[in-house]
Coordinates of C-alpha atoms in Angstrom, one line a residue:
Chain A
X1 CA 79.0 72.4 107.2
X2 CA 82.6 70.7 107.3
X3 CA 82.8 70.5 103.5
X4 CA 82.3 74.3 103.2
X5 CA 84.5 75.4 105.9
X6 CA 87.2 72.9 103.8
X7 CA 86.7 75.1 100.8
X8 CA 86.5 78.2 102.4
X9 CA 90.2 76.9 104.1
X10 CA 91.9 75.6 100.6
X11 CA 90.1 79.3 98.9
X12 CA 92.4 81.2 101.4
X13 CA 95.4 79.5 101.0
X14 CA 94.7 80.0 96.9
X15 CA 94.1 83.7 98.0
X16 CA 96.8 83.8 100.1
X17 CA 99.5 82.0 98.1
X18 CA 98.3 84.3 94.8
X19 CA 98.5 87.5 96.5
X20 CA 102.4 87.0 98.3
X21 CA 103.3 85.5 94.3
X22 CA 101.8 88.7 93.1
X23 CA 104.2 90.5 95.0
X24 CA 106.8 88.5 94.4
X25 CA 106.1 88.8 90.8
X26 CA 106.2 93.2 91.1
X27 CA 109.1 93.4 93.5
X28 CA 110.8 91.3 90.6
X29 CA 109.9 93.6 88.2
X30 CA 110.5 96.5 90.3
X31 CA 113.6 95.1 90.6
X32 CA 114.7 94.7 86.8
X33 CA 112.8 98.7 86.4
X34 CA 115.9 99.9 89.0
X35 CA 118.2 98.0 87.6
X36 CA 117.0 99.6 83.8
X37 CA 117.1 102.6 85.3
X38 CA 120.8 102.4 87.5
X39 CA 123.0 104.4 84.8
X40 CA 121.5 107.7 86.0
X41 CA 121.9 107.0 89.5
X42 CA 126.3 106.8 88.3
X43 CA 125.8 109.8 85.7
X44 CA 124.1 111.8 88.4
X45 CA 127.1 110.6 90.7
X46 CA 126.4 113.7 93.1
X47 CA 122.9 112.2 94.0
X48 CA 124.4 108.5 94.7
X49 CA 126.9 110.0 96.7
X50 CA 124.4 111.9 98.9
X51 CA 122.8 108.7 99.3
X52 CA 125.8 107.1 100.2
X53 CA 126.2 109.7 103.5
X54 CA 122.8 108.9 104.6
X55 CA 123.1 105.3 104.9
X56 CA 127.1 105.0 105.1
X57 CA 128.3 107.9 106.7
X58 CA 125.2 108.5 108.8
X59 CA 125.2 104.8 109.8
X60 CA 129.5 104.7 110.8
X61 CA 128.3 105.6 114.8
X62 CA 125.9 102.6 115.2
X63 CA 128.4 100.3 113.2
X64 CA 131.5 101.4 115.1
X65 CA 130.1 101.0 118.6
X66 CA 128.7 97.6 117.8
X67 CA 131.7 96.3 116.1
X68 CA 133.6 97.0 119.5
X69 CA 131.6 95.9 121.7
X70 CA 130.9 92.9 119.7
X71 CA 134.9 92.0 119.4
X72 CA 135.1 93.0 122.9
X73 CA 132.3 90.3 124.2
X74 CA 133.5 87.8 121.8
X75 CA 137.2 87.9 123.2
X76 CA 136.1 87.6 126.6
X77 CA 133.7 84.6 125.9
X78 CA 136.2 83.0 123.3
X79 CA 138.6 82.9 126.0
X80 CA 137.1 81.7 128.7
X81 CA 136.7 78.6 126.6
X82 CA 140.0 78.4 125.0
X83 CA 141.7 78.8 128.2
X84 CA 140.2 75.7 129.4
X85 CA 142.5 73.9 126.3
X86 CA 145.5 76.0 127.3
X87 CA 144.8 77.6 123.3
X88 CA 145.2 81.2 124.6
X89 CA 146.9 82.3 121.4
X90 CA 144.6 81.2 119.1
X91 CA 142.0 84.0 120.5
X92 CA 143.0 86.6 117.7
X93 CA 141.8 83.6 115.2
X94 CA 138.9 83.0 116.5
X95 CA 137.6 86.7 117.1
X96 CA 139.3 87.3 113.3
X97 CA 137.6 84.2 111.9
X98 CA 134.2 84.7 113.2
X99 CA 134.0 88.1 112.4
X100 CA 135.1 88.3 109.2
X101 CA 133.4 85.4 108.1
X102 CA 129.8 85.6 109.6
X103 CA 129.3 88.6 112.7
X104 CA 130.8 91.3 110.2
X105 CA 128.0 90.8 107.5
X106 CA 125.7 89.3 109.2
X107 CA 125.3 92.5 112.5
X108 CA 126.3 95.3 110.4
X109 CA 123.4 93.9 107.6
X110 CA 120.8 93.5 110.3
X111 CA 122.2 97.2 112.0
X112 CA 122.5 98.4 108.7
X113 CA 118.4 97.5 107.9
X114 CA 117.3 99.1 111.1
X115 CA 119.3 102.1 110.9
X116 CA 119.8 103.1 106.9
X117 CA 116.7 100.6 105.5
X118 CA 114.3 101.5 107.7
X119 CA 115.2 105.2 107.0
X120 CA 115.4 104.8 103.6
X121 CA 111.5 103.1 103.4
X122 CA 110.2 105.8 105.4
X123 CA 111.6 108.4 102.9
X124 CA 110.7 107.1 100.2
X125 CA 107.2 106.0 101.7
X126 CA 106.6 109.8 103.1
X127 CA 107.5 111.1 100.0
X128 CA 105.0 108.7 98.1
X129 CA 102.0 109.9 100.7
X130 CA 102.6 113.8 100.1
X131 CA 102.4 113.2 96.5
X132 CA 106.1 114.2 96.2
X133 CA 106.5 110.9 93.9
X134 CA 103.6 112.1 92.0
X135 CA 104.9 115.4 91.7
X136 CA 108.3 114.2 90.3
X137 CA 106.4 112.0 87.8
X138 CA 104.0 114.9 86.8
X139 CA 107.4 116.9 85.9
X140 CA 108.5 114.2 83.9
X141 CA 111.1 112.7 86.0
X142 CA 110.9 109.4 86.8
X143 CA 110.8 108.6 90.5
X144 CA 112.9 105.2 89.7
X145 CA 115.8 106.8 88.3
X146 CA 115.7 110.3 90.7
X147 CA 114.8 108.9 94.0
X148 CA 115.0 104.8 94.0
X149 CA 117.9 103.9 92.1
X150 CA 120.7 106.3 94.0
X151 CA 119.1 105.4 97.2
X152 CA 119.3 101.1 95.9
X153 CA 123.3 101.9 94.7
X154 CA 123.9 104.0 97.7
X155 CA 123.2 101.4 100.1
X156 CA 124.6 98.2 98.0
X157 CA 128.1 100.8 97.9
X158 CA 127.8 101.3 101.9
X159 CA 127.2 98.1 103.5
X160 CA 130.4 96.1 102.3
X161 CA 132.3 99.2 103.7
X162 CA 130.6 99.0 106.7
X163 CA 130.8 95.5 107.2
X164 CA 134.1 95.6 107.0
X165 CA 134.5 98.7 110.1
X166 CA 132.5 96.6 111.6
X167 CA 134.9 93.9 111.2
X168 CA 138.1 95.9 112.0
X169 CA 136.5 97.8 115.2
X170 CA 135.8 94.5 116.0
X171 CA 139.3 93.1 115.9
X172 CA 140.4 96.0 117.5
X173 CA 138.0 95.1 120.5
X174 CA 138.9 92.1 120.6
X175 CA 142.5 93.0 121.1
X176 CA 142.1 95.3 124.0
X177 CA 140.5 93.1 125.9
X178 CA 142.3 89.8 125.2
X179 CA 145.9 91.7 124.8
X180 CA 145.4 95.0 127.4
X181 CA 143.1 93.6 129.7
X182 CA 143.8 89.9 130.2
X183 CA 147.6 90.4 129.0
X184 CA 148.0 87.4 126.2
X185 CA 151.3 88.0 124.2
X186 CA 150.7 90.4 121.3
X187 CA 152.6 89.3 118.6
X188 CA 151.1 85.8 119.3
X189 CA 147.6 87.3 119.3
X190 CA 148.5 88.9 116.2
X191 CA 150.6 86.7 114.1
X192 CA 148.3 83.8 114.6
X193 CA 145.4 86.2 113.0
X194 CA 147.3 86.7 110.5
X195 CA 148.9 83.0 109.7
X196 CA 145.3 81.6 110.0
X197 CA 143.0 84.2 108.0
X198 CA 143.2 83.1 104.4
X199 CA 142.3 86.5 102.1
X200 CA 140.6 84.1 99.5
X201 CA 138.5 81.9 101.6
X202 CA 137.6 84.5 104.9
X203 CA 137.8 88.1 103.9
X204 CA 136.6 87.4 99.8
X205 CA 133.9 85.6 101.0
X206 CA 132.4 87.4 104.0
X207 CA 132.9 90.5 101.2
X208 CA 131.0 88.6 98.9
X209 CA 128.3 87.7 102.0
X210 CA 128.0 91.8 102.5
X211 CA 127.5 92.6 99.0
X212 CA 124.8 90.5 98.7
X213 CA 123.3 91.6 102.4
X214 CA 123.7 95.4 100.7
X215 CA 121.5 94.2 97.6
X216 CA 119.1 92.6 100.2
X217 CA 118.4 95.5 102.5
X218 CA 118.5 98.0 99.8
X219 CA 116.3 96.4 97.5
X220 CA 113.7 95.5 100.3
X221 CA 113.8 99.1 101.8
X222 CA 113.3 100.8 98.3
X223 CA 110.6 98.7 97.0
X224 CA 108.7 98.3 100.4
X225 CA 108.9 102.7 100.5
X226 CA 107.8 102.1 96.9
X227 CA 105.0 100.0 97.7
X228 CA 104.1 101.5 101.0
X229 CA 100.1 102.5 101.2
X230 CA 100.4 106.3 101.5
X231 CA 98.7 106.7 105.1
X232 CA 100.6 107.4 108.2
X233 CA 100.0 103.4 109.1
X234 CA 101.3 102.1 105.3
X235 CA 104.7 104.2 105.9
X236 CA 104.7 102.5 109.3
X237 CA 103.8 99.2 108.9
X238 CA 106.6 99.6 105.4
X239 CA 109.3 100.0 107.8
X240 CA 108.5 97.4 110.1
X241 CA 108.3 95.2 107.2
X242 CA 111.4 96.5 106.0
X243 CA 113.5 95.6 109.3
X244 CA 111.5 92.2 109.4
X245 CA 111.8 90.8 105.5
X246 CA 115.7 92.3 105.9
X247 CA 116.4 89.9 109.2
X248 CA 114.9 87.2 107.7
X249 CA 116.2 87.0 104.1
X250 CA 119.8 87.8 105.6
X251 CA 119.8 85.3 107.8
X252 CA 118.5 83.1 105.2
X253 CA 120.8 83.9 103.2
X254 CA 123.7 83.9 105.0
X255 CA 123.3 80.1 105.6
X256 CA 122.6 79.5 101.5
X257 CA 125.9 81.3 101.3
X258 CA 127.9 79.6 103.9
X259 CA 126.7 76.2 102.9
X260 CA 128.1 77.3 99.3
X261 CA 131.3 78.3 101.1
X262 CA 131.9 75.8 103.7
X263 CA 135.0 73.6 102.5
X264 CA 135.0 71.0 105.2
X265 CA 136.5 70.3 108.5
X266 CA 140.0 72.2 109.3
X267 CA 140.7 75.9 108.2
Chain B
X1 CA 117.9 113.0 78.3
X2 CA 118.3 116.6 78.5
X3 CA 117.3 118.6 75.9
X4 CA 117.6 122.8 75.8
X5 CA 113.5 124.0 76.3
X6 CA 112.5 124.8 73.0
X7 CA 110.7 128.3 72.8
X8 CA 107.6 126.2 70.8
X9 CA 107.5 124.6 74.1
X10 CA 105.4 127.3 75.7
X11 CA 103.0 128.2 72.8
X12 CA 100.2 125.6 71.8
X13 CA 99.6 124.1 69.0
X14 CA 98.2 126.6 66.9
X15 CA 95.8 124.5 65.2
X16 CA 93.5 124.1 68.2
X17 CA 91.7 126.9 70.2
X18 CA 91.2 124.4 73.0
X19 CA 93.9 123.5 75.5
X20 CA 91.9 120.0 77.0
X21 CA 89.0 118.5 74.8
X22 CA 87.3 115.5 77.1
X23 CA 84.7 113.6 75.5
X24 CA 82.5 110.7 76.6
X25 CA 85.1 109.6 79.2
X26 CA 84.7 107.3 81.5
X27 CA 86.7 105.7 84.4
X28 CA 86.5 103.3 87.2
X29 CA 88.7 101.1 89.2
X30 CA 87.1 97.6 89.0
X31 CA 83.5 97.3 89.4
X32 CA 83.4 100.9 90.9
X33 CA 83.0 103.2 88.2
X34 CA 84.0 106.6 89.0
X35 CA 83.3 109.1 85.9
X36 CA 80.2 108.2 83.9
X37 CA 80.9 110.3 80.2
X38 CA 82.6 113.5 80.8
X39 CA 82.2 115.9 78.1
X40 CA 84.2 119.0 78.6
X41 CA 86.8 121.6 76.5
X42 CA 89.3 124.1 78.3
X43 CA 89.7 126.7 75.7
X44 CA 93.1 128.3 76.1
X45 CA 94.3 131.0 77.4
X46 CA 91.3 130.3 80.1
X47 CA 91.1 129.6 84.1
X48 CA 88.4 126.9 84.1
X49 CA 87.1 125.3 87.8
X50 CA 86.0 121.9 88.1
X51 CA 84.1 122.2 91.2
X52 CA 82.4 119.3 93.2
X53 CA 82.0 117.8 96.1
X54 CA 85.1 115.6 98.1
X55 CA 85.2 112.3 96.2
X56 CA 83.3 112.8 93.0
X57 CA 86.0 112.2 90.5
X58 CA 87.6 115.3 90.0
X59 CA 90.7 115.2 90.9
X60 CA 90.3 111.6 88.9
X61 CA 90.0 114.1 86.0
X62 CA 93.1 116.3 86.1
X63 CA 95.3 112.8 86.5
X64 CA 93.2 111.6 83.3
X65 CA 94.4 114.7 81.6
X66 CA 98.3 114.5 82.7
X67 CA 98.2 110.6 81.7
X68 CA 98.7 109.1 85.3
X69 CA 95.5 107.6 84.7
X70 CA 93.9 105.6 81.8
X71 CA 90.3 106.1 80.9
X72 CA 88.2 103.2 80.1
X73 CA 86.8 105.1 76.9
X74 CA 86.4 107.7 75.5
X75 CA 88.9 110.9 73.8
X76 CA 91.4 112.8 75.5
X77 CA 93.0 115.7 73.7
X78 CA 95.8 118.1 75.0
X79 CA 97.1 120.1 72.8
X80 CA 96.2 118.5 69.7
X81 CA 97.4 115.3 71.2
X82 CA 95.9 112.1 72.1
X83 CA 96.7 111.5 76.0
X84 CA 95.9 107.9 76.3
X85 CA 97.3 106.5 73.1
X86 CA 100.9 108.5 73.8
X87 CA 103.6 106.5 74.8
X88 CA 105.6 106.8 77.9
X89 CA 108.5 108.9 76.0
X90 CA 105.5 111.3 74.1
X91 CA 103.6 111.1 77.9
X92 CA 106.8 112.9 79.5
X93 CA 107.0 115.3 76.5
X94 CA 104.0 116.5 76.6
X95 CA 104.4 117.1 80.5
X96 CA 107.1 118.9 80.5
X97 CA 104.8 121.4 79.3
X98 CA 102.0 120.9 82.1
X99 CA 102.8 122.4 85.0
X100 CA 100.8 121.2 88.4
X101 CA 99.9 121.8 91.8
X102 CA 99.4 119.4 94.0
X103 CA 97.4 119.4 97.2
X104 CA 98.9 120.8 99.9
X105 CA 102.3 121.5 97.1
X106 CA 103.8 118.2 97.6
X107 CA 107.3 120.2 98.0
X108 CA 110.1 118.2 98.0
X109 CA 110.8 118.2 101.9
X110 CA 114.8 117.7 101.3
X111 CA 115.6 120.5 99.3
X112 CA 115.0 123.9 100.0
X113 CA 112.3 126.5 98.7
X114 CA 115.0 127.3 95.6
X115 CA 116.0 123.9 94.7
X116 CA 112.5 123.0 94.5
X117 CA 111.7 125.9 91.9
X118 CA 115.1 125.1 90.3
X119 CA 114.4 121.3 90.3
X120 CA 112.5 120.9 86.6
X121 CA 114.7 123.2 84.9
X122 CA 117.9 121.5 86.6
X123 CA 116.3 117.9 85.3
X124 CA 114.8 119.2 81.9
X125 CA 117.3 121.8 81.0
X126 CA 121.4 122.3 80.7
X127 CA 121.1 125.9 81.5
X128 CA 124.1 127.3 83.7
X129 CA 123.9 127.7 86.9
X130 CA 123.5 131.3 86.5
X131 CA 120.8 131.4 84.4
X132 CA 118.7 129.1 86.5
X133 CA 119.1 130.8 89.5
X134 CA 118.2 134.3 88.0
X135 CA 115.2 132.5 86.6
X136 CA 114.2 130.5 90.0
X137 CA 114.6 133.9 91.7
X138 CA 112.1 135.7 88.8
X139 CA 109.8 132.9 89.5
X140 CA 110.0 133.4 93.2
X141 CA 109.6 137.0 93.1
X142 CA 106.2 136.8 91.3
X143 CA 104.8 134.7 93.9
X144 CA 106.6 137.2 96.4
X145 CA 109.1 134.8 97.7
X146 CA 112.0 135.7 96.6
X147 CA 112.9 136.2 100.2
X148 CA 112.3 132.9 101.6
X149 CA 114.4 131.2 98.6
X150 CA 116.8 129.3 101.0
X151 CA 114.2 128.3 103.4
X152 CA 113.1 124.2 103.7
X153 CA 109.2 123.8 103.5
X154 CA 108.6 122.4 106.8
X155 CA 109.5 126.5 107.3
X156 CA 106.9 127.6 105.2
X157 CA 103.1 128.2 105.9
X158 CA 100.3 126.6 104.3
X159 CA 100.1 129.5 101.8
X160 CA 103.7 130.2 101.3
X161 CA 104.0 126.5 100.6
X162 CA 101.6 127.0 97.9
X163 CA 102.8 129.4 96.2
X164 CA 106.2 127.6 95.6
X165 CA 104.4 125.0 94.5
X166 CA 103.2 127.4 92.1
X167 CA 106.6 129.1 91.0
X168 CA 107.5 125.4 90.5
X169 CA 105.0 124.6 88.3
X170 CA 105.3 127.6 86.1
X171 CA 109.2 126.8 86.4
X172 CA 109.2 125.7 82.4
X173 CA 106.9 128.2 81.3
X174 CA 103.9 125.7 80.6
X175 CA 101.2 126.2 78.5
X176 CA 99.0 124.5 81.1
X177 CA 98.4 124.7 84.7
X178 CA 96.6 121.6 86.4
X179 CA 95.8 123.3 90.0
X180 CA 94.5 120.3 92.9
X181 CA 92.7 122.3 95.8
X182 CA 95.1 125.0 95.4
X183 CA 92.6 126.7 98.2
X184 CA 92.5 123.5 100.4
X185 CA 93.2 124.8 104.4
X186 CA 94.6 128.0 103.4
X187 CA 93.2 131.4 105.8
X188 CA 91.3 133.9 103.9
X189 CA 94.2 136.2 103.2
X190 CA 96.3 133.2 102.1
X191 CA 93.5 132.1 100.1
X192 CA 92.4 135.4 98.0
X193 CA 96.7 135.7 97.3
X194 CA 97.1 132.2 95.2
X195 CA 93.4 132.4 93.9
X196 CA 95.2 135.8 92.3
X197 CA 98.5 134.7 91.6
X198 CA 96.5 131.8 89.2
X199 CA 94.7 134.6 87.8
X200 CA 97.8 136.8 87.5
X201 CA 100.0 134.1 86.4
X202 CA 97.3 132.8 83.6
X203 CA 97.2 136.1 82.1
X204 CA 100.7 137.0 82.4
X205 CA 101.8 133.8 81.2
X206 CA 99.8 133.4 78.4
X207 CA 98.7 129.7 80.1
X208 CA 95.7 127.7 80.6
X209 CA 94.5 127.1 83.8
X210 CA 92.8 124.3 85.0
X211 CA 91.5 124.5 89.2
X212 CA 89.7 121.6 91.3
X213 CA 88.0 122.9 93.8
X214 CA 85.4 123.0 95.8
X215 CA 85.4 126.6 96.9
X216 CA 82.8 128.1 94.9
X217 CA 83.4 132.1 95.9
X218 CA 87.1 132.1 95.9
X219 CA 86.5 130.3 92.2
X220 CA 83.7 132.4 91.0
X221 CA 85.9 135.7 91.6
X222 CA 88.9 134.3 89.3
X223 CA 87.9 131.9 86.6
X224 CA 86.2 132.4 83.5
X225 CA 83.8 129.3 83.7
X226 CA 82.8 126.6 85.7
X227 CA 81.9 122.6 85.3
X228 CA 80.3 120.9 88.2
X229 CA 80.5 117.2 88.8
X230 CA 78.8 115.1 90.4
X231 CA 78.4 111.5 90.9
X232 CA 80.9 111.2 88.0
X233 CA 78.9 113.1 85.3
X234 CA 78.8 117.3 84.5
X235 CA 75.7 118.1 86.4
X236 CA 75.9 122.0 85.4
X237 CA 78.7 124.4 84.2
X238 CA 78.6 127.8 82.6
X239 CA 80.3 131.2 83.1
X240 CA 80.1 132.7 87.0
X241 CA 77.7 135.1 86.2
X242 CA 75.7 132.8 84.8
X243 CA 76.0 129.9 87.4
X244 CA 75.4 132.8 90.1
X245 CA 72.0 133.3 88.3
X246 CA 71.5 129.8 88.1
X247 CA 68.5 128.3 89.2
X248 CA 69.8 124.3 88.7
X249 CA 69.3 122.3 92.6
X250 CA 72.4 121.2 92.3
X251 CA 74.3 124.4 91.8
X252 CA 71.6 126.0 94.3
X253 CA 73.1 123.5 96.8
X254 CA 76.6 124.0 96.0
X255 CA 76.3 128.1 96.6
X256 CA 74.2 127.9 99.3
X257 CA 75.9 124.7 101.1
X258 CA 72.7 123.3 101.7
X259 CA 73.4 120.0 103.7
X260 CA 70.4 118.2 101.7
X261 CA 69.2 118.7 98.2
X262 CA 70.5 116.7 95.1
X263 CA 73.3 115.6 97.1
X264 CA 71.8 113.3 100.1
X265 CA 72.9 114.1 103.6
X266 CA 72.7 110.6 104.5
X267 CA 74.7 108.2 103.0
X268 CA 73.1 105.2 101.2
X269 CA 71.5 102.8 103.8
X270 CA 68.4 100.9 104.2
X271 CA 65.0 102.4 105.5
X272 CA 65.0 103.7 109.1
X273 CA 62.1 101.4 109.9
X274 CA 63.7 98.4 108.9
X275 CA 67.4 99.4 111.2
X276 CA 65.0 100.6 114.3
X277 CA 61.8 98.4 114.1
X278 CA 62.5 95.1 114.8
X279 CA 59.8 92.3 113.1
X280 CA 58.4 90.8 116.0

């Protein structure tokens, strides 16, 4: 019957479309209950802080490496192209430009959710499944304001520090292989960067872009360990969520931003 | 938040000789009902089992009791207290002086066999540092731990874990002990040290004790009576000597593990017959 496999269609989109605003609806909430429940993670400062070596500190080796290489790759490509205009000098504003403004935020975010996010669902999500969260609640602490809400701070305070290594390495990649390697005059490669990168309109706003990645990914990470079914397969299939709904929204994000940012032709 | 343990904390209320008072309680989570109208009281001062087989609401019962969960109907007293009409601030009063166990201990993985004792009074109390760690180490030497203070669980056996989980939930001196399986996967010598230690503890203590189990000899050598459930109602219950005497089918089945009797070996399906014979 047509009709009735039309119906059974337009029931599961109904289905469908209730169930991801139902979620929607608690990660909001879930969202506002951290928030609520933030000033204990900065009275407690010692358990923000410990979060803040797990996803920062833990997190600088992945971040560093990348950041070089990136700069590194970056120069080479940037100029072979720029060579072909004779605009050799300009290579320490491009590499600058394009990291600061979009690869800084945008690599170290989606490094960031693989290594600190995904770590920081399966935590919570493992601790959840051996009734650890339970446990906390039975002793009358609440698991929002002992376990989710340093572990949310602690990655909002790391990523914008980390974006910007990633930044700086990145530069400094950049420089050895345009400057040490190829040989392009250093001061040019360097006083260019500087004349060009405007502190209000790059480095505010790729700092702004990071902040925002930081509430992303941590926000995802706790409240998909949160939500995560406590079975060996829910704590997996949270993380891969975790490193999938933090690609997408960052990405997604980022162009929201930049189209916010973007001030027309000409730097 | 913190506020100094008050020594009332660990007494009960004196106007009520029962710790737990359950009656006509009932639960379910949408059209699956899980308790049908439990009527029970924990009198304190007493180690009562709740003994049944794996998935017939028990455990549903102790979360009823420490307010994780809300009954549908029916009256839940602790203490002199009503559990489901308390708010969240009176629900987290009232369990600071509940200790429980978990199944398998539910340790906090991250912290070591210390910080997990020390963890309720570092959350609930401003003591010095000094005080709690003379008072984590007390705790941990009456389980007979003392030694493995600054171990991590993962170090711990299956036992040993349990008995932390123990020193943790008498960390605050409760004035009831909610036990989950405390004997769940534990070897016999493992298993005959916590079923003592809840005795010990109980006694010592001056708590209540409440155990969920299913192992009916380890049970029937520590408690002082015994409820079974079943299909979400009390089916039987009454002191060990008496439930060793006891001639009820179900409590037959229980002590003799029959696999068939009240409690089917198969699980509901439709006539063999019909599944083999086909209509022709």
């Amino acid at each position: 019957m047509p009709a009735e496999r039309v119906v059974r269609g337009v029931r599961k989109v109904g289905a469908t479309t209730l169930a991801i605003l139902q979620r929607l609806g608690f990660a909001t909430r879930f969202f506002a209950a951290v928030v609520w429940h933030s000033p204990q993670a900065f009275r407690r400062l010692q358990l923000t802080l410990r979060e803040i070596y797990f996803a920062g500190v833990l997190s600088l080796v992945i971040i560093l490496v990348s950041g070089m290489f990136v700069g590194m790759v970056l120069a080479l490509q940037g100029y072979d192209v720029l060579n072909r205009y004779g605009a050799n000098d300009s290579l320490g504003i491009l590499v600058a430009l394009s990291l600061v403004r979009e690869l800084g935020p945008v690599v170290a975010g989606l490094l960031f959710a693989s290594r600190a996010g995904s770590a920081i669902t399966a935590e919570i999500g493992l601790m959840k499944a051996t009734d650890q969260l339970a446990a906390m609640e039975m002793m009358a602490v609440d698991p929002l304001a002992r376990v989710v809400a340093p572990r949310f701070w602690g990655g909002i305070v790391s990523m914008p520090l980390l974006a910007a290594l990633f930044s700086t390495l990145g530069v400094f990649g950049a420089w050895l292989v345009g400057v040490k390697l190829i040989g392009l005059d250093n001061g040019a490669f360097w006083g260019n960067m500087q004349a060009a990168v405007d502190f209000r309109e790059d480095i505010v706003n790729g700092f702004i872009k990071s902040v925002v990645f930081g509430v992303i990914v941590s926000l995802i990470a706790v409240f998909e360990g949160y939500d995560a079914k406590p079975t060996a397969e829910g704590v997996s299939s949270a993380t891969t969520r975790t490193v999938v709904e933090s690609a997408l929204t960052i990405l997604a994000a980022d162009f929201v931003l930049t189209v916010f940012m973007f001030r027309g032709v000409g730097v | 938040m913190k506020t100094a343990p008050s020594p009332a904390a660990a007494t009960f209320d004196t106007r009520c000789a029962n710790a737990v008072e359950l009656s006509g309680v009932t639960f379910g989570y949408d059209r699956r009902t899980i308790l049908k109208g439990i009527d029970m009281t924990i009198p304190r001062g007493k180690v009562v089992a709740i003994m049944g087989g794996s998935g017939c609401g028990k455990t549903t019962i102790l979360r009823l009791i420490g307010g994780s969960l809300r009954p549908r109907s029916g009256r839940i007293v602790v203490a002199g207290q009503s559990v489901p009409q308390l708010d969240r601030d009176g629900l987290y009063a009232l369990r600071r002086r509940i200790g429980m166990l978990f199944q398998f201990g539910a340790l906090f993985t991250d912290l070591t066999v210390f910080e997990n004792v020390a963890f309720p009074m570092r959350e609930h109390t401003d003591l010095p540092d000094e005080a709690i760690r003379d008072l984590v180490l007390m705790k941990l030497n009456a389980v007979g731990l003392r030694g493995a203070a600054q171990l991590k669980p993962a170090e711990l056996s299956g036992g040993m874990g349990r008995r932390v989980a123990l020193a943790r939930a008498v960390a605050l001196d409760p004035m009831l002990v909610m036990y989950d399986e405390p004997f769940a996967g534990l070897d016999p010598i493992s298993l005959g040290v916590v079923g003592q230690l809840i005795r010990r503890m109980n006694d010592a203590l001056g708590i209540t004790s409440i155990v969920v189990t299913h192992d009916v000899y380890e049970s029937l050598k520590i408690v002082d009576h015994l409820y079974f459930v079943s299909e979400g109602r009390i089916v039987a219950g009454g002191t060990p000597d008496e439930v060793r005497a006891s001639s009820d089918p179900f409590v037959r089945q229980f002590l003799d593990g029959a696999p068939d009797g009240p409690v089917p070996f198969h699980y509901a399906a439709r006539p063999l017959e019909q599944e083999f014979v086909r209509a022709r």
